[in-house]
mmCIF file of C-alpha atoms and ligand atoms in Angstrom:
data_model
loop_
_atom_site.group_PDB
_atom_site.id
_atom_site.type_symbol
_atom_site.label_atom_id
_atom_site.label_comp_id
_atom_site.label_asym_id
_atom_site.label_seq_id
_atom_site.Cartn_x
_atom_site.Cartn_y
_atom_site.Cartn_z
ATOM 1 C CA MET A 1 60.735 9.276 63.675
ATOM 2 C CA ALA A 2 59.440 6.147 65.054
ATOM 3 C CA ARG A 3 56.476 6.289 67.043
ATOM 4 C CA SER A 4 54.206 3.181 66.928
ATOM 5 C CA ALA A 5 50.344 3.902 65.797
ATOM 6 C CA SER A 6 49.625 0.411 66.201
ATOM 7 C CA SER A 7 46.997 0.579 69.176
ATOM 8 C CA SER A 8 47.991 -2.252 70.652
ATOM 9 C CA SER A 9 52.197 -2.806 70.774
ATOM 10 C CA SER A 10 52.079 -6.039 68.923
ATOM 11 C CA VAL A 11 53.923 -6.603 65.764
ATOM 12 C CA ILE A 12 52.704 -7.561 62.451
ATOM 13 C CA THR A 13 53.540 -10.610 61.334
ATOM 14 C CA ALA A 14 52.362 -12.730 58.233
ATOM 15 C CA ALA A 15 51.117 -14.854 60.898
ATOM 16 C CA MET A 16 48.494 -13.165 61.435
ATOM 17 C CA ALA A 17 45.488 -13.835 58.689
ATOM 18 C CA SER A 18 41.745 -13.436 58.416
ATOM 19 C CA GLU A 19 39.301 -11.046 57.663
ATOM 20 C CA ALA A 20 38.449 -10.146 61.043
ATOM 21 C CA SER A 21 42.014 -9.029 61.963
ATOM 22 C CA VAL A 22 42.626 -7.360 59.334
ATOM 23 C CA LYS A 23 44.325 -4.118 60.199
ATOM 24 C CA VAL A 24 43.269 -0.589 58.075
ATOM 25 C CA ILE A 25 46.762 1.592 58.618
ATOM 26 C CA ASP A 26 45.434 4.950 58.916
ATOM 27 C CA GLY A 27 47.846 7.160 57.176
ATOM 28 C CA LYS A 28 45.456 10.418 57.477
ATOM 29 C CA LYS A 29 45.986 9.888 61.690
ATOM 30 C CA VAL A 30 50.359 9.265 60.937
ATOM 31 C CA ALA A 31 50.092 11.503 59.000
ATOM 32 C CA LYS A 32 48.337 13.849 61.284
ATOM 33 C CA ASP A 33 50.769 12.924 64.584
ATOM 34 C CA ILE A 34 53.708 13.676 62.150
ATOM 35 C CA ARG A 35 52.666 17.077 61.319
ATOM 36 C CA ASP A 36 52.143 17.526 65.269
ATOM 37 C CA GLU A 37 55.490 16.371 65.583
ATOM 38 C CA ILE A 38 57.267 18.880 63.206
ATOM 39 C CA ASN A 39 54.929 21.738 64.411
ATOM 40 C CA ALA A 40 56.461 21.177 67.612
ATOM 41 C CA GLU A 41 59.926 20.810 66.416
ATOM 42 C CA ILE A 42 60.135 24.303 64.424
ATOM 43 C CA SER A 43 58.863 26.040 67.849
ATOM 44 C CA ARG A 44 61.636 24.680 69.612
ATOM 45 C CA MET A 45 64.088 25.792 66.431
ATOM 46 C CA LYS A 46 62.671 29.075 66.386
ATOM 47 C CA ASP A 47 62.943 29.395 70.324
ATOM 48 C CA SER A 48 66.514 28.516 70.310
ATOM 49 C CA ILE A 49 67.836 29.988 66.671
ATOM 50 C CA GLY A 50 65.169 32.002 65.507
ATOM 51 C CA VAL A 51 65.385 29.974 62.551
ATOM 52 C CA VAL A 52 61.827 28.859 60.734
ATOM 53 C CA PRO A 53 62.275 27.148 57.962
ATOM 54 C CA GLY A 54 61.232 27.974 53.910
ATOM 55 C CA LEU A 55 59.870 25.974 51.284
ATOM 56 C CA ALA A 56 59.804 27.431 47.900
ATOM 57 C CA VAL A 57 57.678 25.214 45.086
ATOM 58 C CA ILE A 58 57.845 26.671 41.598
ATOM 59 C CA LEU A 59 54.841 25.515 39.158
ATOM 60 C CA VAL A 60 55.010 26.010 35.453
ATOM 61 C CA GLY A 61 51.379 26.048 33.225
ATOM 62 C CA GLU A 62 47.680 25.603 34.325
ATOM 63 C CA ARG A 63 47.330 21.801 35.056
ATOM 64 C CA LYS A 64 44.293 22.129 37.716
ATOM 65 C CA ASP A 65 45.861 18.940 39.452
ATOM 66 C CA SER A 66 48.941 20.279 39.997
ATOM 67 C CA ALA A 67 47.871 23.538 41.063
ATOM 68 C CA THR A 68 45.545 21.385 44.160
ATOM 69 C CA TYR A 69 49.072 19.893 44.812
ATOM 70 C CA VAL A 70 50.653 23.136 45.232
ATOM 71 C CA ARG A 71 47.615 24.623 47.422
ATOM 72 C CA ASN A 72 47.624 21.594 49.565
ATOM 73 C CA LYS A 73 51.081 21.937 49.875
ATOM 74 C CA LYS A 74 51.010 25.603 50.833
ATOM 75 C CA LYS A 75 48.231 24.867 53.649
ATOM 76 C CA ALA A 76 50.060 22.050 54.898
ATOM 77 C CA CYS A 77 53.176 24.253 55.415
ATOM 78 C CA GLU A 78 50.927 27.190 56.810
ATOM 79 C CA THR A 79 50.214 24.066 59.297
ATOM 80 C CA VAL A 80 53.527 23.266 60.864
ATOM 81 C CA GLY A 81 55.207 26.933 60.916
ATOM 82 C CA ILE A 82 56.890 26.647 57.301
ATOM 83 C CA LYS A 83 57.274 29.534 55.799
ATOM 84 C CA SER A 84 56.375 28.784 51.786
ATOM 85 C CA TYR A 85 57.760 30.859 48.555
ATOM 86 C CA GLU A 86 55.351 30.135 45.818
ATOM 87 C CA VAL A 87 56.082 31.003 42.240
ATOM 88 C CA CYS A 88 53.603 30.382 39.418
ATOM 89 C CA LEU A 89 54.694 30.601 35.792
ATOM 90 C CA PRO A 90 52.753 30.441 32.608
ATOM 91 C CA GLU A 91 52.720 27.234 30.647
ATOM 92 C CA ASN A 92 54.873 29.207 27.526
ATOM 93 C CA SER A 93 57.432 30.242 29.991
ATOM 94 C CA THR A 94 61.082 29.259 29.019
ATOM 95 C CA GLU A 95 63.526 26.456 30.617
ATOM 96 C CA GLU A 96 65.831 29.353 31.276
ATOM 97 C CA GLU A 97 62.979 31.619 33.773
ATOM 98 C CA VAL A 98 62.480 28.605 35.632
ATOM 99 C CA LEU A 99 66.320 27.281 35.727
ATOM 100 C CA LYS A 100 66.824 31.564 37.010
ATOM 101 C CA TYR A 101 64.269 31.159 39.787
ATOM 102 C CA ILE A 102 65.731 27.845 40.934
ATOM 103 C CA SER A 103 69.298 29.435 41.066
ATOM 104 C CA ASP A 104 67.713 32.518 43.207
ATOM 105 C CA PHE A 105 66.533 30.101 45.249
ATOM 106 C CA ASN A 106 69.105 28.090 45.782
ATOM 107 C CA ASP A 107 71.020 31.299 46.823
ATOM 108 C CA ASP A 108 68.300 32.373 49.259
ATOM 109 C CA PRO A 109 69.155 32.004 52.995
ATOM 110 C CA MET A 110 65.545 31.488 53.913
ATOM 111 C CA VAL A 111 64.895 28.756 51.452
ATOM 112 C CA HIS A 112 65.956 25.471 52.807
ATOM 113 C CA GLY A 113 63.751 22.911 50.382
ATOM 114 C CA ILE A 114 63.029 24.052 46.605
ATOM 115 C CA LEU A 115 60.625 21.951 44.722
ATOM 116 C CA VAL A 116 59.444 21.867 41.463
ATOM 117 C CA GLN A 117 55.778 20.755 40.446
ATOM 118 C CA LEU A 118 55.727 17.980 37.825
ATOM 119 C CA PRO A 119 54.935 17.288 35.345
ATOM 120 C CA LEU A 120 56.972 20.060 33.654
ATOM 121 C CA PRO A 121 55.417 21.375 29.761
ATOM 122 C CA SER A 122 56.527 19.150 27.232
ATOM 123 C CA HIS A 123 59.308 21.542 25.698
ATOM 124 C CA MET A 124 61.302 21.921 29.371
ATOM 125 C CA ASP A 125 63.929 19.289 30.078
ATOM 126 C CA GLU A 126 62.493 18.056 33.073
ATOM 127 C CA GLN A 127 66.045 16.280 33.856
ATOM 128 C CA ASN A 128 67.634 19.584 33.163
ATOM 129 C CA ILE A 129 65.457 21.590 35.800
ATOM 130 C CA LEU A 130 65.376 19.213 38.511
ATOM 131 C CA ASN A 131 69.457 18.936 38.707
ATOM 132 C CA ALA A 132 69.432 22.542 38.917
ATOM 133 C CA VAL A 133 67.980 22.342 42.480
ATOM 134 C CA CYS A 134 71.140 22.286 44.860
ATOM 135 C CA ILE A 135 71.377 18.688 46.481
ATOM 136 C CA GLU A 136 71.167 20.486 50.247
ATOM 137 C CA LYS A 137 67.762 21.752 49.120
ATOM 138 C CA ASP A 138 66.442 19.079 47.038
ATOM 139 C CA VAL A 139 63.876 17.935 49.423
ATOM 140 C CA ASP A 140 61.875 16.201 47.134
ATOM 141 C CA GLY A 141 65.017 13.729 46.761
ATOM 142 C CA PHE A 142 64.900 13.829 43.321
ATOM 143 C CA HIS A 143 68.005 14.825 42.240
ATOM 144 C CA PRO A 144 70.606 11.829 40.738
ATOM 145 C CA LEU A 145 73.243 12.224 43.467
ATOM 146 C CA ASN A 146 70.235 11.861 46.071
ATOM 147 C CA ILE A 147 68.921 8.606 44.722
ATOM 148 C CA GLY A 148 72.581 7.390 43.998
ATOM 149 C CA ARG A 149 73.608 7.810 47.986
ATOM 150 C CA LEU A 150 70.191 5.625 48.355
ATOM 151 C CA ALA A 151 71.144 3.155 46.540
ATOM 152 C CA MET A 152 75.186 2.692 47.717
ATOM 153 C CA ARG A 153 75.788 0.624 50.527
ATOM 154 C CA GLY A 154 77.158 2.564 53.533
ATOM 155 C CA ARG A 155 76.429 6.041 52.261
ATOM 156 C CA GLU A 156 74.082 8.640 54.776
ATOM 157 C CA THR A 157 70.736 9.410 52.744
ATOM 158 C CA SER A 158 70.598 13.050 51.956
ATOM 159 C CA PHE A 159 66.942 13.243 50.873
ATOM 160 C CA VAL A 160 64.391 10.782 50.582
ATOM 161 C CA PRO A 161 61.323 10.932 47.899
ATOM 162 C CA CYS A 162 58.537 11.732 49.986
ATOM 163 C CA THR A 163 56.009 8.869 48.999
ATOM 164 C CA PRO A 164 58.552 6.144 49.491
ATOM 165 C CA LYS A 165 59.435 7.583 52.466
ATOM 166 C CA GLY A 166 55.942 7.360 53.439
ATOM 167 C CA CYS A 167 55.237 4.137 52.693
ATOM 168 C CA ILE A 168 58.125 3.208 55.113
ATOM 169 C CA GLU A 169 57.310 5.113 57.947
ATOM 170 C CA LEU A 170 54.191 3.703 57.838
ATOM 171 C CA LEU A 171 55.420 0.381 58.209
ATOM 172 C CA HIS A 172 57.516 1.659 61.020
ATOM 173 C CA ARG A 173 54.420 2.942 62.621
ATOM 174 C CA TYR A 174 52.666 0.269 62.691
ATOM 175 C CA ASN A 175 56.064 -1.956 64.123
ATOM 176 C CA VAL A 176 55.679 -3.662 60.754
ATOM 177 C CA GLU A 177 58.868 -6.116 60.572
ATOM 178 C CA ILE A 178 60.935 -5.191 57.533
ATOM 179 C CA LYS A 179 64.310 -6.919 58.240
ATOM 180 C CA GLY A 180 64.258 -10.694 56.239
ATOM 181 C CA LYS A 181 61.274 -10.441 54.982
ATOM 182 C CA ARG A 182 60.140 -10.665 51.313
ATOM 183 C CA ALA A 183 59.011 -7.394 49.792
ATOM 184 C CA VAL A 184 57.856 -6.979 46.341
ATOM 185 C CA VAL A 185 57.286 -3.733 44.850
ATOM 186 C CA ILE A 186 55.106 -3.456 42.137
ATOM 187 C CA GLY A 187 56.350 -0.264 39.685
ATOM 188 C CA ARG A 188 59.712 0.863 38.766
ATOM 189 C CA SER A 189 59.029 4.234 39.007
ATOM 190 C CA ASN A 190 61.718 7.160 39.558
ATOM 191 C CA ILE A 191 59.578 8.765 42.353
ATOM 192 C CA VAL A 192 58.097 6.123 43.878
ATOM 193 C CA GLY A 193 58.625 2.142 43.240
ATOM 194 C CA THR A 194 62.437 1.771 42.561
ATOM 195 C CA PRO A 195 63.447 4.101 45.650
ATOM 196 C CA ALA A 196 60.502 2.308 47.724
ATOM 197 C CA ALA A 197 62.596 -1.168 46.571
ATOM 198 C CA LEU A 198 65.770 0.472 47.588
ATOM 199 C CA LEU A 199 64.338 1.769 50.841
ATOM 200 C CA LEU A 200 63.389 -1.715 51.829
ATOM 201 C CA GLN A 201 66.307 -3.673 50.544
ATOM 202 C CA ARG A 202 68.182 -1.096 52.700
ATOM 203 C CA GLU A 203 66.366 -1.869 56.043
ATOM 204 C CA ASP A 204 67.410 -5.547 55.309
ATOM 205 C CA ALA A 205 64.725 -7.016 53.242
ATOM 206 C CA THR A 206 64.679 -9.407 50.319
ATOM 207 C CA VAL A 207 63.395 -7.180 47.179
ATOM 208 C CA SER A 208 61.493 -8.211 43.561
ATOM 209 C CA ILE A 209 60.496 -5.587 41.448
ATOM 210 C CA VAL A 210 57.584 -5.976 39.269
ATOM 211 C CA HIS A 211 56.995 -4.038 36.343
ATOM 212 C CA SER A 212 54.722 -4.372 32.986
ATOM 213 C CA ARG A 213 57.109 -6.229 31.361
ATOM 214 C CA THR A 214 57.101 -9.080 34.169
ATOM 215 C CA ARG A 215 56.170 -12.744 33.322
ATOM 216 C CA ASN A 216 53.006 -14.341 35.944
ATOM 217 C CA PRO A 217 53.543 -10.965 38.739
ATOM 218 C CA GLU A 218 50.861 -12.703 40.789
ATOM 219 C CA GLU A 219 53.324 -15.957 41.289
ATOM 220 C CA ILE A 220 55.981 -13.442 42.662
ATOM 221 C CA THR A 221 53.936 -11.311 44.612
ATOM 222 C CA ARG A 222 52.418 -14.263 46.440
ATOM 223 C CA GLN A 223 56.006 -14.859 48.062
ATOM 224 C CA ALA A 224 55.771 -11.351 49.608
ATOM 225 C CA ASP A 225 55.390 -10.727 53.006
ATOM 226 C CA ILE A 226 55.297 -6.932 52.009
ATOM 227 C CA ILE A 227 53.661 -5.625 48.943
ATOM 228 C CA ILE A 228 54.057 -1.668 47.893
ATOM 229 C CA SER A 229 52.242 -1.136 45.053
ATOM 230 C CA ALA A 230 52.729 1.590 42.388
ATOM 231 C CA VAL A 231 51.543 1.043 39.383
ATOM 232 C CA GLY A 232 48.420 3.008 38.464
ATOM 233 C CA GLN A 233 45.863 0.284 37.446
ATOM 234 C CA PRO A 234 42.826 -0.030 39.355
ATOM 235 C CA ASN A 235 42.077 -3.382 41.234
ATOM 236 C CA MET A 236 45.216 -5.119 39.702
ATOM 237 C CA VAL A 237 46.271 -6.649 42.444
ATOM 238 C CA ARG A 238 43.631 -9.475 43.283
ATOM 239 C CA GLY A 239 42.969 -11.644 46.672
ATOM 240 C CA SER A 240 44.579 -14.286 44.963
ATOM 241 C CA TRP A 241 47.831 -12.544 43.982
ATOM 242 C CA ILE A 242 48.461 -11.865 47.674
ATOM 243 C CA LYS A 243 50.067 -14.307 50.580
ATOM 244 C CA PRO A 244 47.757 -14.920 53.581
ATOM 245 C CA GLY A 245 48.959 -12.462 56.294
ATOM 246 C CA ALA A 246 51.076 -9.894 53.834
ATOM 247 C CA VAL A 247 51.182 -6.270 54.330
ATOM 248 C CA ILE A 248 49.947 -4.339 51.729
ATOM 249 C CA ILE A 249 50.924 -0.636 50.807
ATOM 250 C CA ASP A 250 48.781 0.823 48.176
ATOM 251 C CA VAL A 251 50.443 3.985 46.424
ATOM 252 C CA GLY A 252 47.517 3.754 43.380
ATOM 253 C CA ILE A 253 45.393 6.727 42.925
ATOM 254 C CA ASN A 254 42.929 5.947 40.269
ATOM 255 C CA PRO A 255 39.699 7.171 39.529
ATOM 256 C CA VAL A 256 37.237 4.588 38.304
ATOM 257 C CA GLU A 257 33.552 5.814 36.969
ATOM 258 C CA ASP A 258 30.959 6.309 39.565
ATOM 259 C CA ALA A 259 27.649 7.481 39.089
ATOM 260 C CA THR A 260 26.464 7.143 42.902
ATOM 261 C CA ASN A 261 29.661 9.952 43.342
ATOM 262 C CA PRO A 262 28.268 13.389 42.909
ATOM 263 C CA ARG A 263 31.697 13.863 41.170
ATOM 264 C CA GLY A 264 30.941 10.817 38.356
ATOM 265 C CA TYR A 265 33.747 9.178 39.689
ATOM 266 C CA ARG A 266 35.618 7.841 43.021
ATOM 267 C CA LEU A 267 39.146 6.854 43.921
ATOM 268 C CA VAL A 268 40.618 3.048 44.492
ATOM 269 C CA GLY A 269 43.858 1.726 44.720
ATOM 270 C CA ASP A 270 45.831 -0.779 42.363
ATOM 271 C CA VAL A 271 45.040 -3.068 44.871
ATOM 272 C CA CYS A 272 41.318 -4.824 45.113
ATOM 273 C CA TYR A 273 40.264 -3.709 48.761
ATOM 274 C CA GLU A 274 37.889 -5.718 49.720
ATOM 275 C CA GLU A 275 39.365 -8.906 48.300
ATOM 276 C CA ALA A 276 42.540 -7.796 49.725
ATOM 277 C CA CYS A 277 41.117 -7.424 53.321
ATOM 278 C CA LYS A 278 40.235 -11.076 53.698
ATOM 279 C CA VAL A 279 43.639 -11.983 52.643
ATOM 280 C CA ALA A 280 46.331 -9.278 54.262
ATOM 281 C CA SER A 281 46.905 -8.777 58.217
ATOM 282 C CA ALA A 282 46.853 -5.127 57.173
ATOM 283 C CA ILE A 283 46.321 -2.503 54.597
ATOM 284 C CA THR A 284 46.401 1.448 53.323
ATOM 285 C CA PRO A 285 43.179 2.508 52.107
ATOM 286 C CA VAL A 286 42.762 4.703 48.861
ATOM 287 C CA PRO A 287 42.395 7.219 49.977
ATOM 288 C CA GLY A 288 43.605 7.738 53.344
ATOM 289 C CA GLY A 289 46.427 6.071 53.498
ATOM 290 C CA VAL A 290 49.739 6.763 51.401
ATOM 291 C CA GLY A 291 48.223 9.955 49.965
ATOM 292 C CA PRO A 292 48.533 12.128 53.205
ATOM 293 C CA MET A 293 52.153 10.766 54.135
ATOM 294 C CA THR A 294 53.560 12.379 50.860
ATOM 295 C CA ILE A 295 52.959 15.823 52.039
ATOM 296 C CA ALA A 296 53.913 14.986 55.773
ATOM 297 C CA MET A 297 56.957 14.070 54.141
ATOM 298 C CA LEU A 298 57.712 16.745 52.427
ATOM 299 C CA LEU A 299 57.708 18.964 55.693
ATOM 300 C CA SER A 300 59.323 16.258 57.225
ATOM 301 C CA ASN A 301 62.362 16.917 54.705
ATOM 302 C CA THR A 302 61.871 20.441 54.832
ATOM 303 C CA LEU A 303 62.611 20.641 58.472
ATOM 304 C CA LEU A 304 65.663 18.104 57.948
ATOM 305 C CA SER A 305 67.516 20.758 55.548
ATOM 306 C CA ALA A 306 66.842 23.013 57.761
ATOM 307 C CA LYS A 307 68.015 21.706 60.874
ATOM 308 C CA ARG A 308 70.942 20.488 58.738
ATOM 309 C CA ILE A 309 71.810 23.867 57.182
ATOM 310 C CA HIS A 310 71.721 25.230 60.358
ATOM 311 C CA ASN A 311 73.661 22.789 62.081
ATOM 312 C CA PHE A 312 70.372 22.283 64.440
ATOM 313 C CA LYS A 313 70.343 19.034 66.482
HETATM 314 P P1 NAP B 1 54.253 5.561 36.348
HETATM 315 O O1 NAP B 1 55.548 6.371 36.643
HETATM 316 O O2 NAP B 1 53.126 5.823 35.766
HETATM 317 O O3 NAP B 1 55.047 4.002 36.555
HETATM 318 C C1 NAP B 1 54.167 2.972 36.547
HETATM 319 C C2 NAP B 1 54.978 1.559 36.848
HETATM 320 O O4 NAP B 1 54.056 0.847 36.562
HETATM 321 C C3 NAP B 1 56.159 1.728 35.954
HETATM 322 O O5 NAP B 1 57.130 1.039 36.405
HETATM 323 C C4 NAP B 1 55.503 0.203 34.737
HETATM 324 O O6 NAP B 1 56.577 -0.445 34.293
HETATM 325 C C5 NAP B 1 54.567 -0.058 36.141
HETATM 326 N N1 NAP B 1 53.204 -0.993 35.324
HETATM 327 C C6 NAP B 1 52.519 -0.750 35.057
HETATM 328 N N2 NAP B 1 51.412 -1.705 34.377
HETATM 329 C C7 NAP B 1 51.707 -2.449 35.096
HETATM 330 C C8 NAP B 1 50.890 -3.744 34.933
HETATM 331 N N3 NAP B 1 49.975 -4.026 34.518
HETATM 332 N N4 NAP B 1 51.691 -4.920 35.197
HETATM 333 C C9 NAP B 1 52.861 -4.568 36.677
HETATM 334 N N5 NAP B 1 53.675 -3.182 36.571
HETATM 335 C C10 NAP B 1 53.096 -1.934 35.594
HETATM 336 O O7 NAP B 1 53.657 5.868 38.021
HETATM 337 P P2 NAP B 1 54.208 6.540 39.605
HETATM 338 O O8 NAP B 1 54.625 7.575 39.253
HETATM 339 O O9 NAP B 1 55.468 5.779 40.036
HETATM 340 O O10 NAP B 1 52.653 6.439 40.189
HETATM 341 C C11 NAP B 1 52.013 5.059 40.573
HETATM 342 C C12 NAP B 1 50.822 5.459 40.965
HETATM 343 O O11 NAP B 1 51.172 5.734 42.168
HETATM 344 C C13 NAP B 1 49.585 6.539 40.281
HETATM 345 O O12 NAP B 1 48.836 5.633 40.717
HETATM 346 C C14 NAP B 1 50.037 7.465 41.194
HETATM 347 O O13 NAP B 1 49.050 8.356 40.623
HETATM 348 C C15 NAP B 1 50.144 6.966 42.379
HETATM 349 N N6 NAP B 1 51.332 7.912 43.095
HETATM 350 C C16 NAP B 1 50.397 8.082 44.553
HETATM 351 C C17 NAP B 1 51.383 9.263 45.299
HETATM 352 C C18 NAP B 1 50.912 9.439 46.334
HETATM 353 O O14 NAP B 1 51.292 10.476 47.129
HETATM 354 N N7 NAP B 1 50.036 8.302 47.424
HETATM 355 C C19 NAP B 1 52.427 9.747 45.033
HETATM 356 C C20 NAP B 1 52.679 9.233 43.594
HETATM 357 C C21 NAP B 1 52.189 8.528 42.554
HETATM 358 P P3 NAP B 1 57.342 0.095 33.181
HETATM 359 O O15 NAP B 1 58.248 0.469 34.252
HETATM 360 O O16 NAP B 1 57.720 -1.260 32.772
HETATM 361 O O17 NAP B 1 56.736 1.005 32.288
#
């Protein structure tokens, strides 16, 4: 997938820097384009070999946010023609019950992707459960073998975790040069920061990682042509942290109080958007930037898995 989303064919470079020229990276639009492409591929696959990709989602417990994510994933599957299989287990389920469902889905030829919604209840061993998903169906890309492949030179990646994959896809579709550029990733979680840094390195960027123990993070971020921020701290990255012309991918989703909003809060990113717009050459908004890309990449990984399993080119 490498179609350009940029209206002009221009390459975004660090030289383009003024408030007037800041480009808003429209994750909603790119995600819609990707869903349309996936939909077309699924029709082609169904017509030629009669296979429909299947995604199994396991949800344990009653967390409202997790239930919403699962509902959204199910809806997204329907829009592109992926068949979804959902298992909702009560909070007090045992680890063995979850492992049994994983084992059944591992063996089920109709299922090409398996996703365990995180976080799991505290009495369960997350590592144990994630490791049980067979690597060929690990569309979340959280299996240590998948992360290992991502980290090793010369290895083909298997499944790339969805959020960082979405970040890189946005850079590609907006023709942002990565090779030879200085990139800074803020955050080093297993699901976003670390794989994002590995992906940037695979694309020949020179990568630094900033985390909670980093001294003077702004000195490091100011050197970056590309910043990917995945921290979870509202408006932490100020305009003064950004090199003029840098490209900013803001993964953070942070609720902040807002009495003017009917819900009493609004969502902001890790990056102070108003300040960043005055310095950066391109930036993702929150919401509407990385968020929609995460689900689009899950669908993309599920299609990829079905194609691999059925050797469909
Ligand atoms: P996480 O597991 O809590 O990791 C946060 C990372 O940020 C950690 O590595 C932590 O450093 C670092 N950090 C915390 N405070 C910092 C500070 N003051 N300065 C520098 N680094 C700091 O979070 P996550 O799961 O990666 O998620 C990060 C954000 O992305 C959250 O807002 C989450 O909601 C959002 N998110 C969005 C999507 C999406 O689809 N858009 C998907 C996933 C996550 P240490 O390692 O030193 O603790």
